[in-house]
PDB file of C-alpha atoms in Angstrom:
ATOM      1  CA  UNK A   1      27.911   6.948  -6.036  1.00  0.00           C
ATOM      2  CA  UNK A   2      25.921   3.839  -5.376  1.00  0.00           C
ATOM      3  CA  UNK A   3      27.476   3.193  -1.782  1.00  0.00           C
ATOM      4  CA  UNK A   4      26.600   6.834  -1.031  1.00  0.00           C
ATOM      5  CA  UNK A   5      22.968   6.488  -1.654  1.00  0.00           C
ATOM      6  CA  UNK A   6      22.790   3.083   0.121  1.00  0.00           C
ATOM      7  CA  UNK A   7      24.501   4.933   3.057  1.00  0.00           C
ATOM      8  CA  UNK A   8      21.647   7.458   2.963  1.00  0.00           C
ATOM      9  CA  UNK A   9      19.106   5.127   3.369  1.00  0.00           C
ATOM     10  CA  UNK A  10      20.805   3.493   6.128  1.00  0.00           C
ATOM     11  CA  UNK A  11      21.197   6.665   7.836  1.00  0.00           C
ATOM     12  CA  UNK A  12      18.155   8.447   6.975  1.00  0.00           C
ATOM     13  CA  UNK A  13      15.602   6.355   9.021  1.00  0.00           C
ATOM     14  CA  UNK A  14      12.834   7.545  11.311  1.00  0.00           C
ATOM     15  CA  UNK A  15      11.767   6.169  14.838  1.00  0.00           C
ATOM     16  CA  UNK A  16       8.050   7.195  14.033  1.00  0.00           C
ATOM     17  CA  UNK A  17       6.263   8.906  11.050  1.00  0.00           C
ATOM     18  CA  UNK A  18       2.765  10.395  11.531  1.00  0.00           C
ATOM     19  CA  UNK A  19       0.515  13.008   9.925  1.00  0.00           C
ATOM     20  CA  UNK A  20       2.338  15.744  11.896  1.00  0.00           C
ATOM     21  CA  UNK A  21       5.569  14.506  10.853  1.00  0.00           C
ATOM     22  CA  UNK A  22       4.405  14.594   7.088  1.00  0.00           C
ATOM     23  CA  UNK A  23       3.154  18.183   7.698  1.00  0.00           C
ATOM     24  CA  UNK A  24       6.382  19.253   9.399  1.00  0.00           C
ATOM     25  CA  UNK A  25       8.739  17.629   6.800  1.00  0.00           C
ATOM     26  CA  UNK A  26       6.391  18.869   3.750  1.00  0.00           C
ATOM     27  CA  UNK A  27       6.675  22.082   4.846  1.00  0.00           C
ATOM     28  CA  UNK A  28      10.376  22.196   5.377  1.00  0.00           C
ATOM     29  CA  UNK A  29      10.690  20.807   2.094  1.00  0.00           C
ATOM     30  CA  UNK A  30       8.424  23.671   0.433  1.00  0.00           C
ATOM     31  CA  UNK A  31      10.456  26.272   2.550  1.00  0.00           C
ATOM     32  CA  UNK A  32      13.695  25.355   0.881  1.00  0.00           C
ATOM     33  CA  UNK A  33      12.343  25.460  -2.608  1.00  0.00           C
ATOM     34  CA  UNK A  34      10.529  28.693  -1.814  1.00  0.00           C
ATOM     35  CA  UNK A  35      13.858  30.186  -0.342  1.00  0.00           C
ATOM     36  CA  UNK A  36      15.512  28.904  -3.598  1.00  0.00           C
ATOM     37  CA  UNK A  37      12.765  29.857  -5.979  1.00  0.00           C
ATOM     38  CA  UNK A  38      12.402  26.311  -7.144  1.00  0.00           C
ATOM     39  CA  UNK A  39       9.106  25.430  -9.210  1.00  0.00           C
ATOM     40  CA  UNK A  40       8.479  21.890  -7.588  1.00  0.00           C
ATOM     41  CA  UNK A  41       5.852  19.575  -6.485  1.00  0.00           C
ATOM     42  CA  UNK A  42       6.352  17.818  -3.224  1.00  0.00           C
ATOM     43  CA  UNK A  43       4.406  14.796  -2.077  1.00  0.00           C
ATOM     44  CA  UNK A  44       4.535  12.555   1.248  1.00  0.00           C
ATOM     45  CA  UNK A  45       2.640   9.212   1.765  1.00  0.00           C
ATOM     46  CA  UNK A  46       2.400   6.683   4.303  1.00  0.00           C
ATOM     47  CA  UNK A  47       1.287   3.654   2.380  1.00  0.00           C
ATOM     48  CA  UNK A  48      -1.278   4.677   0.097  1.00  0.00           C
ATOM     49  CA  UNK A  49      -2.518   7.646   2.287  1.00  0.00           C
ATOM     50  CA  UNK A  50      -1.421  11.045   0.933  1.00  0.00           C
ATOM     51  CA  UNK A  51      -0.539  13.050   3.803  1.00  0.00           C
ATOM     52  CA  UNK A  52       1.115  16.153   2.133  1.00  0.00           C
ATOM     53  CA  UNK A  53       1.219  17.649  -1.269  1.00  0.00           C
ATOM     54  CA  UNK A  54       2.164  20.769  -2.731  1.00  0.00           C
ATOM     55  CA  UNK A  55       2.546  22.288  -6.286  1.00  0.00           C
ATOM     56  CA  UNK A  56       4.535  25.517  -6.317  1.00  0.00           C
ATOM     57  CA  UNK A  57       4.362  27.999  -8.944  1.00  0.00           C
ATOM     58  CA  UNK A  58       5.644  26.838 -12.121  1.00  0.00           C
ATOM     59  CA  UNK A  59       4.614  23.066 -11.769  1.00  0.00           C
ATOM     60  CA  UNK A  60       2.134  21.486 -13.794  1.00  0.00           C
ATOM     61  CA  UNK A  61       0.117  18.235 -13.882  1.00  0.00           C
ATOM     62  CA  UNK A  62       3.161  16.525 -15.239  1.00  0.00           C
ATOM     63  CA  UNK A  63       5.096  16.803 -12.285  1.00  0.00           C
ATOM     64  CA  UNK A  64       2.185  14.840 -10.479  1.00  0.00           C
ATOM     65  CA  UNK A  65       2.682  12.164 -13.351  1.00  0.00           C
ATOM     66  CA  UNK A  66       6.406  12.029 -12.395  1.00  0.00           C
ATOM     67  CA  UNK A  67       5.591  11.635  -8.915  1.00  0.00           C
ATOM     68  CA  UNK A  68       3.364   8.693  -9.262  1.00  0.00           C
ATOM     69  CA  UNK A  69       5.888   6.846 -11.562  1.00  0.00           C
ATOM     70  CA  UNK A  70       8.633   7.551  -8.924  1.00  0.00           C
ATOM     71  CA  UNK A  71       6.557   6.412  -6.233  1.00  0.00           C
ATOM     72  CA  UNK A  72       5.830   3.078  -8.081  1.00  0.00           C
ATOM     73  CA  UNK A  73       9.636   2.328  -8.357  1.00  0.00           C
ATOM     74  CA  UNK A  74      10.210   2.918  -4.688  1.00  0.00           C
ATOM     75  CA  UNK A  75       7.179   0.622  -3.650  1.00  0.00           C
ATOM     76  CA  UNK A  76       8.386  -1.931  -6.027  1.00  0.00           C
ATOM     77  CA  UNK A  77      11.981  -1.886  -4.980  1.00  0.00           C
ATOM     78  CA  UNK A  78      12.163  -0.685  -1.599  1.00  0.00           C
ATOM     79  CA  UNK A  79      14.883   1.746  -2.100  1.00  0.00           C
ATOM     80  CA  UNK A  80      14.961   5.575  -3.542  1.00  0.00           C
ATOM     81  CA  UNK A  81      14.265   6.076  -7.131  1.00  0.00           C
ATOM     82  CA  UNK A  82      17.709   7.571  -7.726  1.00  0.00           C
ATOM     83  CA  UNK A  83      19.262   4.525  -6.212  1.00  0.00           C
ATOM     84  CA  UNK A  84      17.348   2.039  -8.632  1.00  0.00           C
ATOM     85  CA  UNK A  85      18.125   4.073 -11.637  1.00  0.00           C
ATOM     86  CA  UNK A  86      21.732   4.180 -10.437  1.00  0.00           C
ATOM     87  CA  UNK A  87      21.981   0.615  -9.980  1.00  0.00           C
ATOM     88  CA  UNK A  88      21.336   0.011 -13.618  1.00  0.00           C
ATOM     89  CA  UNK A  89      23.480   2.635 -14.679  1.00  0.00           C
ATOM     90  CA  UNK A  90      26.086   0.871 -12.643  1.00  0.00           C
ATOM     91  CA  UNK A  91      25.763  -2.126 -14.737  1.00  0.00           C
ATOM     92  CA  UNK A  92      25.994  -0.024 -17.845  1.00  0.00           C
ATOM     93  CA  UNK A  93      22.569  -0.060 -18.900  1.00  0.00           C
ATOM     94  CA  UNK A  94      19.260   1.954 -18.119  1.00  0.00           C
ATOM     95  CA  UNK A  95      16.149   1.209 -16.206  1.00  0.00           C
ATOM     96  CA  UNK A  96      14.000   1.777 -19.145  1.00  0.00           C
ATOM     97  CA  UNK A  97      16.011  -0.996 -21.299  1.00  0.00           C
ATOM     98  CA  UNK A  98      16.305  -3.559 -18.502  1.00  0.00           C
ATOM     99  CA  UNK A  99      13.718  -3.396 -16.073  1.00  0.00           C
ATOM    100  CA  UNK A 100      10.929  -4.612 -18.296  1.00  0.00           C
ATOM    101  CA  UNK A 101       8.525  -2.443 -16.587  1.00  0.00           C
ATOM    102  CA  UNK A 102       6.314  -0.059 -18.533  1.00  0.00           C
ATOM    103  CA  UNK A 103       7.892   3.506 -18.466  1.00  0.00           C
ATOM    104  CA  UNK A 104       4.607   5.197 -18.389  1.00  0.00           C
ATOM    105  CA  UNK A 105       3.975   3.653 -15.220  1.00  0.00           C
ATOM    106  CA  UNK A 106       7.489   3.484 -13.713  1.00  0.00           C
ATOM    107  CA  UNK A 107      10.247   6.107 -13.483  1.00  0.00           C
ATOM    108  CA  UNK A 108      13.608   5.524 -11.949  1.00  0.00           C
ATOM    109  CA  UNK A 109      14.586   9.003 -11.640  1.00  0.00           C
ATOM    110  CA  UNK A 110      15.693  10.836  -8.688  1.00  0.00           C
ATOM    111  CA  UNK A 111      13.226  12.492  -6.257  1.00  0.00           C
ATOM    112  CA  UNK A 112      11.590   9.689  -4.390  1.00  0.00           C
ATOM    113  CA  UNK A 113      12.901   8.476  -1.178  1.00  0.00           C
ATOM    114  CA  UNK A 114      11.557   5.875   1.041  1.00  0.00           C
ATOM    115  CA  UNK A 115      10.119   6.687   4.605  1.00  0.00           C
ATOM    116  CA  UNK A 116      11.857   3.981   6.444  1.00  0.00           C
ATOM    117  CA  UNK A 117      11.012   3.186   9.981  1.00  0.00           C
ATOM    118  CA  UNK A 118      13.876   1.825  12.184  1.00  0.00           C
ATOM    119  CA  UNK A 119      13.078  -1.974  12.680  1.00  0.00           C
ATOM    120  CA  UNK A 120      10.402  -1.953  10.297  1.00  0.00           C
ATOM    121  CA  UNK A 121      11.441  -0.989   6.757  1.00  0.00           C
ATOM    122  CA  UNK A 122       9.854   1.285   4.353  1.00  0.00           C
ATOM    123  CA  UNK A 123       6.261   2.526   5.080  1.00  0.00           C
ATOM    124  CA  UNK A 124       5.984   5.605   2.844  1.00  0.00           C
ATOM    125  CA  UNK A 125       7.529   7.850   0.570  1.00  0.00           C
ATOM    126  CA  UNK A 126       8.697  11.505   0.251  1.00  0.00           C
ATOM    127  CA  UNK A 127       8.825  12.881  -3.618  1.00  0.00           C
ATOM    128  CA  UNK A 128       9.836  15.860  -5.064  1.00  0.00           C
ATOM    129  CA  UNK A 129       9.678  16.686  -9.040  1.00  0.00           C
ATOM    130  CA  UNK A 130      10.344  19.641 -10.903  1.00  0.00           C
ATOM    131  CA  UNK A 131      14.404  19.625 -11.042  1.00  0.00           C
ATOM    132  CA  UNK A 132      16.693  17.560 -12.648  1.00  0.00           C
ATOM    133  CA  UNK A 133      16.902  14.167 -11.024  1.00  0.00           C
ATOM    134  CA  UNK A 134      19.931  14.273  -8.943  1.00  0.00           C
ATOM    135  CA  UNK A 135      18.790  17.778  -7.777  1.00  0.00           C
ATOM    136  CA  UNK A 136      15.058  16.459  -6.885  1.00  0.00           C
ATOM    137  CA  UNK A 137      16.736  13.725  -4.958  1.00  0.00           C
ATOM    138  CA  UNK A 138      19.345  15.858  -3.085  1.00  0.00           C
ATOM    139  CA  UNK A 139      16.701  18.307  -2.068  1.00  0.00           C
ATOM    140  CA  UNK A 140      14.452  15.278  -0.337  1.00  0.00           C
ATOM    141  CA  UNK A 141      17.792  14.073   1.185  1.00  0.00           C
ATOM    142  CA  UNK A 142      18.507  17.618   2.507  1.00  0.00           C
ATOM    143  CA  UNK A 143      15.021  18.108   4.051  1.00  0.00           C
ATOM    144  CA  UNK A 144      15.061  14.652   5.750  1.00  0.00           C
ATOM    145  CA  UNK A 145      18.586  15.443   7.121  1.00  0.00           C
ATOM    146  CA  UNK A 146      17.139  18.738   8.800  1.00  0.00           C
ATOM    147  CA  UNK A 147      13.790  17.287   9.754  1.00  0.00           C
ATOM    148  CA  UNK A 148      15.694  14.249  11.703  1.00  0.00           C
ATOM    149  CA  UNK A 149      18.263  16.699  12.811  1.00  0.00           C
ATOM    150  CA  UNK A 150      15.523  18.844  14.430  1.00  0.00           C
ATOM    151  CA  UNK A 151      13.811  15.577  15.780  1.00  0.00           C
ATOM    152  CA  UNK A 152      17.032  14.784  17.475  1.00  0.00           C
ATOM    153  CA  UNK A 153      17.633  17.854  19.308  1.00  0.00           C
ATOM    154  CA  UNK A 154      14.018  17.909  20.940  1.00  0.00           C
TER     155      UNK A 154
END
């Protein structure tokens, strides 16, 4: 699975990302969640600036806590929270056992994906919380794919 996750990060890169892009991507994510009756919280940031946040019915403040913990992982490692966790699982251990980071502050669970600018690197995050971690990850990836496909056809 790790090569697939690495390929996603290589493929799902942006030429630019501004406030309007955050709004469009966030609405796309919320739309997918509403179509599927998913109870998720969506968060999009560029650096420390939160550009989009939406908590759908059925979520709680716990989802905001998970978002913060997943974002810290992406910022520290520069890769999706799911890829970071999977890297540890591939080694036969867990992030919690081997990272030596405070689990109250860091969560290498799926759902946070870096906003990667082509030629620049990670500049922000797109995060979903509320589903099992692989489902959180897949929802973010699907929304980014749809967003980038739409931008490419403009």
